[in-house]
GROMACS .gro file of C-alpha atoms in nm:
model
  122
    1MET     CA    1  10.513  13.842  10.271
    2GLN     CA    2  10.830  13.760  10.150
    3VAL     CA    3  11.168  13.964  10.039
    4ILE     CA    4  11.207  13.919   9.689
    5LYS     CA    5  11.574  13.952   9.581
    6ASP     CA    6  11.645  13.757   9.298
    7ASP     CA    7  11.470  13.575   9.024
    8LEU     CA    8  11.396  13.236   9.202
    9SER     CA    9  11.267  13.453   9.477
   10LEU     CA   10  11.053  13.654   9.235
   11ALA     CA   11  10.916  13.281   9.042
   12GLU     CA   12  10.877  13.123   9.419
   13ALA     CA   13  10.647  13.468   9.495
   14ILE     CA   14  10.453  13.482   9.185
   15ARG     CA   15  10.393  13.100   9.202
   16GLN     CA   16  10.197  13.136   9.600
   17LEU     CA   17  10.038  13.379   9.496
   18GLU     CA   18   9.918  13.188   9.212
   19ASN     CA   19   9.839  12.943   9.489
   20GLN     CA   20   9.638  13.105   9.644
   21ARG     CA   21   9.403  13.303   9.365
   22ARG     CA   22   9.290  13.016   9.243
   23ALA     CA   23   9.188  12.830   9.604
   24GLU     CA   24   9.035  13.181   9.635
   25LEU     CA   25   8.804  13.166   9.301
   26SER     CA   26   8.745  12.798   9.393
   27LEU     CA   27   8.606  12.918   9.717
   28LEU     CA   28   8.427  13.239   9.593
   29LYS     CA   29   8.296  12.999   9.336
   30ALA     CA   30   8.189  12.771   9.591
   31HIS     CA   31   8.003  13.037   9.798
   32PHE     CA   32   7.871  13.101   9.479
   33GLU     CA   33   7.644  12.834   9.391
   34PHE     CA   34   7.529  12.813   9.733
   35THR     CA   35   7.389  13.122   9.749
   36VAL     CA   36   7.260  13.106   9.404
   37ASP     CA   37   7.113  12.767   9.565
   38ASN     CA   38   6.970  12.924   9.852
   39LEU     CA   39   6.810  13.162   9.713
   40ASN     CA   40   6.654  13.021   9.417
   41PRO     CA   41   6.254  13.007   9.510
   42VAL     CA   42   6.224  12.686   9.421
   43ASN     CA   43   6.380  12.601   9.680
   44ILE     CA   44   6.315  12.901   9.903
   45ILE     CA   45   5.914  12.786   9.886
   46LYS     CA   46   6.033  12.389   9.922
   47GLU     CA   47   6.186  12.397  10.247
   48LYS     CA   48   5.843  12.705  10.367
   49PHE     CA   49   5.664  12.438  10.264
   50SER     CA   50   5.882  12.128  10.457
   51GLU     CA   51   5.864  12.351  10.774
   52GLY     CA   52   5.484  12.407  10.740
   53VAL     CA   53   5.423  12.007  10.715
   54SER     CA   54   5.649  11.896  11.011
   55ALA     CA   55   5.454  12.179  11.212
   56ILE     CA   56   5.192  12.074  11.142
   57GLY     CA   57   5.265  11.663  11.139
   58GLU     CA   58   5.400  11.750  11.529
   59THR     CA   59   5.030  11.936  11.607
   60VAL     CA   60   4.872  11.641  11.417
   61THR     CA   61   4.997  11.373  11.686
   62SER     CA   62   5.027  11.609  11.962
   63GLU     CA   63   4.749  11.489  12.281
   64SER     CA   64   4.590  11.841  12.278
   65PHE     CA   65   4.518  11.813  11.931
   66LYS     CA   66   4.356  11.519  11.952
   67SER     CA   67   4.131  11.516  12.243
   68LYS     CA   68   4.018  11.855  12.083
   69ALA     CA   69   3.909  11.686  11.791
   70LEU     CA   70   3.718  11.469  11.989
   71LYS     CA   71   3.563  11.722  12.227
   72ILE     CA   72   3.463  11.896  11.850
   73GLY     CA   73   3.368  11.608  11.650
   74VAL     CA   74   3.125  11.437  12.002
   75GLY     CA   75   2.970  11.795  11.984
   76LEU     CA   76   2.802  11.840  11.662
   77ALA     CA   77   2.764  11.493  11.599
   78SER     CA   78   2.488  11.533  11.898
   79GLY     CA   79   2.396  11.863  11.823
   80PHE     CA   80   2.285  11.713  11.444
   81LEU     CA   81   2.129  11.410  11.612
   82THR     CA   82   1.966  11.680  11.845
   83LYS     CA   83   1.801  11.857  11.556
   84LYS     CA   84   1.714  11.552  11.390
   85LEU     CA   85   1.503  11.493  11.654
   86VAL     CA   86   1.271  11.802  11.755
   87VAL     CA   87   1.274  11.918  11.336
   88GLY     CA   88   1.170  11.508  11.222
   89SER     CA   89   1.205  11.390  10.891
   90SER     CA   90   1.014  11.665  10.716
   91GLY     CA   91   0.929  12.027  10.910
   92GLY     CA   92   0.830  12.387  10.816
   93PHE     CA   93   1.045  12.700  10.830
   94PHE     CA   94   0.995  12.787  11.132
   95LYS     CA   95   1.085  12.438  11.286
   96LYS     CA   96   1.426  12.410  11.104
   97LEU     CA   97   1.488  12.718  11.210
   98LEU     CA   98   1.403  12.619  11.547
   99GLY     CA   99   1.586  12.271  11.563
  100MET     CA  100   1.917  12.479  11.465
  101GLY     CA  101   1.843  12.662  11.722
  102VAL     CA  102   1.871  12.351  11.985
  103GLN     CA  103   2.129  12.210  11.729
  104ALA     CA  104   2.372  12.512  11.859
  105ALA     CA  105   2.274  12.475  12.188
  106VAL     CA  106   2.314  12.143  12.240
  107SER     CA  107   2.593  12.118  12.054
  108GLY     CA  108   2.785  12.422  12.234
  109PHE     CA  109   2.657  12.240  12.615
  110VAL     CA  110   2.795  11.917  12.519
  111MET     CA  111   3.180  12.104  12.405
  112LYS     CA  112   3.155  12.296  12.648
  113LYS     CA  113   3.053  12.041  12.973
  114ILE     CA  114   3.380  11.760  12.771
  115PRO     CA  115   3.658  11.765  13.012
  116THR     CA  116   4.011  11.762  12.770
  117PRO     CA  117   4.402  11.732  12.931
  118GLU     CA  118   4.401  12.128  12.960
  119ASP     CA  119   4.151  12.124  13.167
  120ASP     CA  120   4.275  11.899  13.408
  121ARG     CA  121   4.569  12.075  13.518
  122ALA     CA  122   4.453  12.409  13.568
   0.00000   0.00000   0.00000
């Protein structure tokens, strides 16, 4: 802080303080707008949604996910095919129950036997 000796130095000190106040007020307003924008619930939801979508996108494009999805698809398809062969086009209650059991067993067996990239690394 400067020493005030006369009216001229007082006017200079006032001018400097007013300039400092304007600069701080401008900075405070900018920070307030930034805070209000970041705390807006709509913006928070948008940000979290975009983070979730990007995480899902990374997962879906990974090689591990693709191989697991293929493994599950082949297992389920083989189970449904086996059920159709066992039950046929029409069957009674017990035959359908037996078909569901065979379907689950075949699907599980096929899914266990198909290798994935993680199995190769182990």
